C-alpha positions as protocol buffer text, in pm:
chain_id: "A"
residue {
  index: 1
  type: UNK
  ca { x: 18926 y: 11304 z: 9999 }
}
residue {
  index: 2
  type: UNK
  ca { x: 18659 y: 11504 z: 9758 }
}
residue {
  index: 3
  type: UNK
  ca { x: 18499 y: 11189 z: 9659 }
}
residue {
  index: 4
  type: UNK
  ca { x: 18119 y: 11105 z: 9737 }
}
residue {
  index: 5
  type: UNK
  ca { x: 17999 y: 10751 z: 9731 }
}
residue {
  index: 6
  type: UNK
  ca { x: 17633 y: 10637 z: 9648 }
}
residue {
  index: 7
  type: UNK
  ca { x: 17504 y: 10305 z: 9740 }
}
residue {
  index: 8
  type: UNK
  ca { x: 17169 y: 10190 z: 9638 }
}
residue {
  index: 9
  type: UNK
  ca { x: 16922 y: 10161 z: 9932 }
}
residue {
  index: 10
  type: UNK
  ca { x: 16760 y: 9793 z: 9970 }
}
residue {
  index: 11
  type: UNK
  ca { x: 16406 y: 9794 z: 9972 }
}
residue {
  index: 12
  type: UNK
  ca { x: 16196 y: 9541 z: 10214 }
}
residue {
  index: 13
  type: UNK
  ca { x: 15966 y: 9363 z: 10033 }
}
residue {
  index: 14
  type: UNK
  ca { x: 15550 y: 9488 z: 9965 }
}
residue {
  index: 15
  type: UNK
  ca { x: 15443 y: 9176 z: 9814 }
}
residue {
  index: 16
  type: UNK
  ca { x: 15286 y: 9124 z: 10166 }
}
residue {
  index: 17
  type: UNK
  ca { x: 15106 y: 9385 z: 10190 }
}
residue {
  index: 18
  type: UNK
  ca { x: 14732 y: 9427 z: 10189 }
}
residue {
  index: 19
  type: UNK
  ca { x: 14811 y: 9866 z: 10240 }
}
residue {
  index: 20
  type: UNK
  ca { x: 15151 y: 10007 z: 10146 }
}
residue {
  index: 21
  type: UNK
  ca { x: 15254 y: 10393 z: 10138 }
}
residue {
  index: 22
  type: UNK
  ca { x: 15420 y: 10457 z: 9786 }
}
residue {
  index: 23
  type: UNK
  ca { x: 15731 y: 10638 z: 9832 }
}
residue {
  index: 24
  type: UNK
  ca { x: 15741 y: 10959 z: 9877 }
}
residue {
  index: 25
  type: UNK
  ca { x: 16019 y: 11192 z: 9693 }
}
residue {
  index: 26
  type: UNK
  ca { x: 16275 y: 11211 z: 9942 }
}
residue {
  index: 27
  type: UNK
  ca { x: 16251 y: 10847 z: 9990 }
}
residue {
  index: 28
  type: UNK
  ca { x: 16379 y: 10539 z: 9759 }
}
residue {
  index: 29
  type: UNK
  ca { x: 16122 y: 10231 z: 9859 }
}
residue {
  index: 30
  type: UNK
  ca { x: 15758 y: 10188 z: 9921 }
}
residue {
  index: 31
  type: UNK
  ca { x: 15698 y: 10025 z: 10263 }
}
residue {
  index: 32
  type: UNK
  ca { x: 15425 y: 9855 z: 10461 }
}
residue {
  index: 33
  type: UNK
  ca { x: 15178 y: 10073 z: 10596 }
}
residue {
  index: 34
  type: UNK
  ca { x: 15232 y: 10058 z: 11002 }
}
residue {
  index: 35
  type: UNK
  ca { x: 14951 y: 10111 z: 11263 }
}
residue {
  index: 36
  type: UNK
  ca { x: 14846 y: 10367 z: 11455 }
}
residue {
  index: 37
  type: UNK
  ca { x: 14754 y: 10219 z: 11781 }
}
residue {
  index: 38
  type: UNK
  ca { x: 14689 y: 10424 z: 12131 }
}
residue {
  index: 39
  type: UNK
  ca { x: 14817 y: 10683 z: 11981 }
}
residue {
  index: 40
  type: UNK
  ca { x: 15159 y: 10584 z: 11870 }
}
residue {
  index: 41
  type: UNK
  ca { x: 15294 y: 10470 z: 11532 }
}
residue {
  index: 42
  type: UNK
  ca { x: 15396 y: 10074 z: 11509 }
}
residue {
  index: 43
  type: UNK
  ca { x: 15581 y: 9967 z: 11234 }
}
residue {
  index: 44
  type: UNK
  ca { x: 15425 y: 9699 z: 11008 }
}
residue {
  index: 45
  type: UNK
  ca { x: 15579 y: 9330 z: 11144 }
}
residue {
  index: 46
  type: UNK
  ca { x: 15561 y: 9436 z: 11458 }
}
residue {
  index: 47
  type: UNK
  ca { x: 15465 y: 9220 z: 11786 }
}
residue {
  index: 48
  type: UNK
  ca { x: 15395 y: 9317 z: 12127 }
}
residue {
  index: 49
  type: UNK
  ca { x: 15236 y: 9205 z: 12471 }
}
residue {
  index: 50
  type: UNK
  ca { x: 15007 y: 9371 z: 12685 }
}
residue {
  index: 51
  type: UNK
  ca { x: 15196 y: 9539 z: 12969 }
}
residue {
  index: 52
  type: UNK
  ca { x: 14912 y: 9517 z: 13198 }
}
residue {
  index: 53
  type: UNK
  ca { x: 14800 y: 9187 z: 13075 }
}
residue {
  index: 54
  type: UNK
  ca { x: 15083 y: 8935 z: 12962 }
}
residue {
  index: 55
  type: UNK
  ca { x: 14798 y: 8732 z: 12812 }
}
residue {
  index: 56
  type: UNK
  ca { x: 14696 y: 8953 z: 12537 }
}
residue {
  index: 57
  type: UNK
  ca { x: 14919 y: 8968 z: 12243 }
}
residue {
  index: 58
  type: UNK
  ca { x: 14922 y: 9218 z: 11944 }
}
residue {
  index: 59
  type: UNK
  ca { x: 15065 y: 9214 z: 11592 }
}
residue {
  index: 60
  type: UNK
  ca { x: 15067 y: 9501 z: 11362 }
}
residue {
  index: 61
  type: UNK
  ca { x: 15064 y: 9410 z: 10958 }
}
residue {
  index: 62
  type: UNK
  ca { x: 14995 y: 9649 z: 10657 }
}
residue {
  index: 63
  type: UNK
  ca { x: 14817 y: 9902 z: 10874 }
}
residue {
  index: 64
  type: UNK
  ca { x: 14576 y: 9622 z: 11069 }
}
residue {
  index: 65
  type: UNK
  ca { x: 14665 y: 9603 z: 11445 }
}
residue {
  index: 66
  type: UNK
  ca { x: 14527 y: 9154 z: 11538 }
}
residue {
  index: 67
  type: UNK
  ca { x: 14466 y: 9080 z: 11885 }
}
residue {
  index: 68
  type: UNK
  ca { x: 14512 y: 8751 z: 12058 }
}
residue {
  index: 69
  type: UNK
  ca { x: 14433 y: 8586 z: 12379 }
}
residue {
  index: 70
  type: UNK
  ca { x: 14617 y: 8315 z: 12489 }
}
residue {
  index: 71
  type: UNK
  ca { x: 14437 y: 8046 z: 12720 }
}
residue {
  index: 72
  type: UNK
  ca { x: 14556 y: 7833 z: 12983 }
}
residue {
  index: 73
  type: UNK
  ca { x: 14608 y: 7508 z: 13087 }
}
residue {
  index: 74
  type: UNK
  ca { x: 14761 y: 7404 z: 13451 }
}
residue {
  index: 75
  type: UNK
  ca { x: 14677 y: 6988 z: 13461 }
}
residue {
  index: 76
  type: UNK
  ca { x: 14683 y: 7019 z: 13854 }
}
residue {
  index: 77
  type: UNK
  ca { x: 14399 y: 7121 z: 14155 }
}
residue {
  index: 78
  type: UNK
  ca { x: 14597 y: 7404 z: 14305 }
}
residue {
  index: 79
  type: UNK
  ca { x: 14860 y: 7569 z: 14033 }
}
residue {
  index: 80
  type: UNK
  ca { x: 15034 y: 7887 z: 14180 }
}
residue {
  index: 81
  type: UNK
  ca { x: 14962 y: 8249 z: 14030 }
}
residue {
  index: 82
  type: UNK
  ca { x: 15145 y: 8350 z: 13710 }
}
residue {
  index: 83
  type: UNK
  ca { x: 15448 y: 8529 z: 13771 }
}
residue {
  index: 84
  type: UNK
  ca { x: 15473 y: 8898 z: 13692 }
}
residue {
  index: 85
  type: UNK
  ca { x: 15506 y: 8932 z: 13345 }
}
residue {
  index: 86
  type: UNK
  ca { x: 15343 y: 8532 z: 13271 }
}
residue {
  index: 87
  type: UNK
  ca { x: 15005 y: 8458 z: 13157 }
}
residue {
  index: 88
  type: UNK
  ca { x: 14986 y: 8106 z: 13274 }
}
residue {
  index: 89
  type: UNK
  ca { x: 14963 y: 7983 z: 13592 }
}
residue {
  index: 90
  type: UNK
  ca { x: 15204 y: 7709 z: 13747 }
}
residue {
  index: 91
  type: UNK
  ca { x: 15199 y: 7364 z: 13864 }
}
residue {
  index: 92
  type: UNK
  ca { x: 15486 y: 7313 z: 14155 }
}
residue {
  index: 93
  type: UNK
  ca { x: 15687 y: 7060 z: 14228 }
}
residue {
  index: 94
  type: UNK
  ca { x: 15602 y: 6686 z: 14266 }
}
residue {
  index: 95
  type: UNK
  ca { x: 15229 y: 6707 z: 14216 }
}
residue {
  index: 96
  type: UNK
  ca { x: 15294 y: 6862 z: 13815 }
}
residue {
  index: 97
  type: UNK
  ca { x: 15550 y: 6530 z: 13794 }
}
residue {
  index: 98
  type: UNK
  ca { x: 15260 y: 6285 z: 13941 }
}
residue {
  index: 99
  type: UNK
  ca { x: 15004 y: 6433 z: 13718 }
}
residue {
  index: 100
  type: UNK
  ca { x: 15268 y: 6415 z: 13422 }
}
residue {
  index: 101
  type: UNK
  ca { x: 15270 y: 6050 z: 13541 }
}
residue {
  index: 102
  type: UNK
  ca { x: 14963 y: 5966 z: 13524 }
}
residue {
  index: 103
  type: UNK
  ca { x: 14873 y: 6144 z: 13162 }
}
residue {
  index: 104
  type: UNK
  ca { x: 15150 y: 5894 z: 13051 }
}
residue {
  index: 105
  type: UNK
  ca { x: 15013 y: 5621 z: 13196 }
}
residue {
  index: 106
  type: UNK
  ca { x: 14668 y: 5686 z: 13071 }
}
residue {
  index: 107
  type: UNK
  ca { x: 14771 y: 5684 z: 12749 }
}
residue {
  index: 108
  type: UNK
  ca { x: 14973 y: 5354 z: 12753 }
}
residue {
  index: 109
  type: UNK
  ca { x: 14635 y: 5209 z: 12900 }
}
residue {
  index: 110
  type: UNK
  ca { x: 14465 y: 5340 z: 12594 }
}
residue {
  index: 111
  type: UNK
  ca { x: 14685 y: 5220 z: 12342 }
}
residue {
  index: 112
  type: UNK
  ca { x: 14600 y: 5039 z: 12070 }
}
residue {
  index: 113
  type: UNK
  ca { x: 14793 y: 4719 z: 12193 }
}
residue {
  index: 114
  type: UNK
  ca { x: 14533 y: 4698 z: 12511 }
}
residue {
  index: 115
  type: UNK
  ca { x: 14304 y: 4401 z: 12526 }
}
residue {
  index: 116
  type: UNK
  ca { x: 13941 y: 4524 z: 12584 }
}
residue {
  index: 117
  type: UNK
  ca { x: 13687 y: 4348 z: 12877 }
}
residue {
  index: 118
  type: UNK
  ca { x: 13523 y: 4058 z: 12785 }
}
């Protein structure tokens, strides 16, 4: 129809930056810096897990890649091997119920409506 139409582009927010790359002249906003990690570009924002280790977890924010380890907990003698892809180990069946069990009743012993030894 001959006509163009121009719409203005919305820029994401800087404020949260700590780096940002002012725009450029074929651009219309400034953005985050990302990170170059392993070689490859990651946008600022993002969040990823280790492929090879489902326990480590990165972030990428203003150009700074944070890495995190996340610790376990399995409340039982014998849990079963993470799962491919899971950090954390498992407890199975009855035995994660009975231990569940008894952390509740623990805690009901300890309240403070118990009556201590005289």
């Amino acid at each position: 129809n001959g006509f163009v139409e121009c719409e203005q582009e919305s820029c994401p927010a800087v404020d949260d930056c700590y780096f940002y790359k002012k725009k450029g002249s074929d651009e219309c906003c400034d953005k985050c810096m990302g990170c170059l990690y392993e070689g490859r570009h990651i946008d600022s924002g993002t969040e990823w897990t280790d492929p090879e280790d489902p326990c480590m977890h990165y972030k990428c924010l203003s150009g700074v890649v944070t890495r995190s380890e996340m610790k376990c907990y399995a409340p039982c003698s014998d849990p079963s091997p993470p799962r491919k892809g899971q950090c954390c180990p498992t407890c199975l069946g009855e035995l994660q119920i009975f231990i569940s069990f008894l952390f509740h009743v623990f805690h009901a012993f300890n309240s403070s409506s118990a009556t201590p030894r005289s």
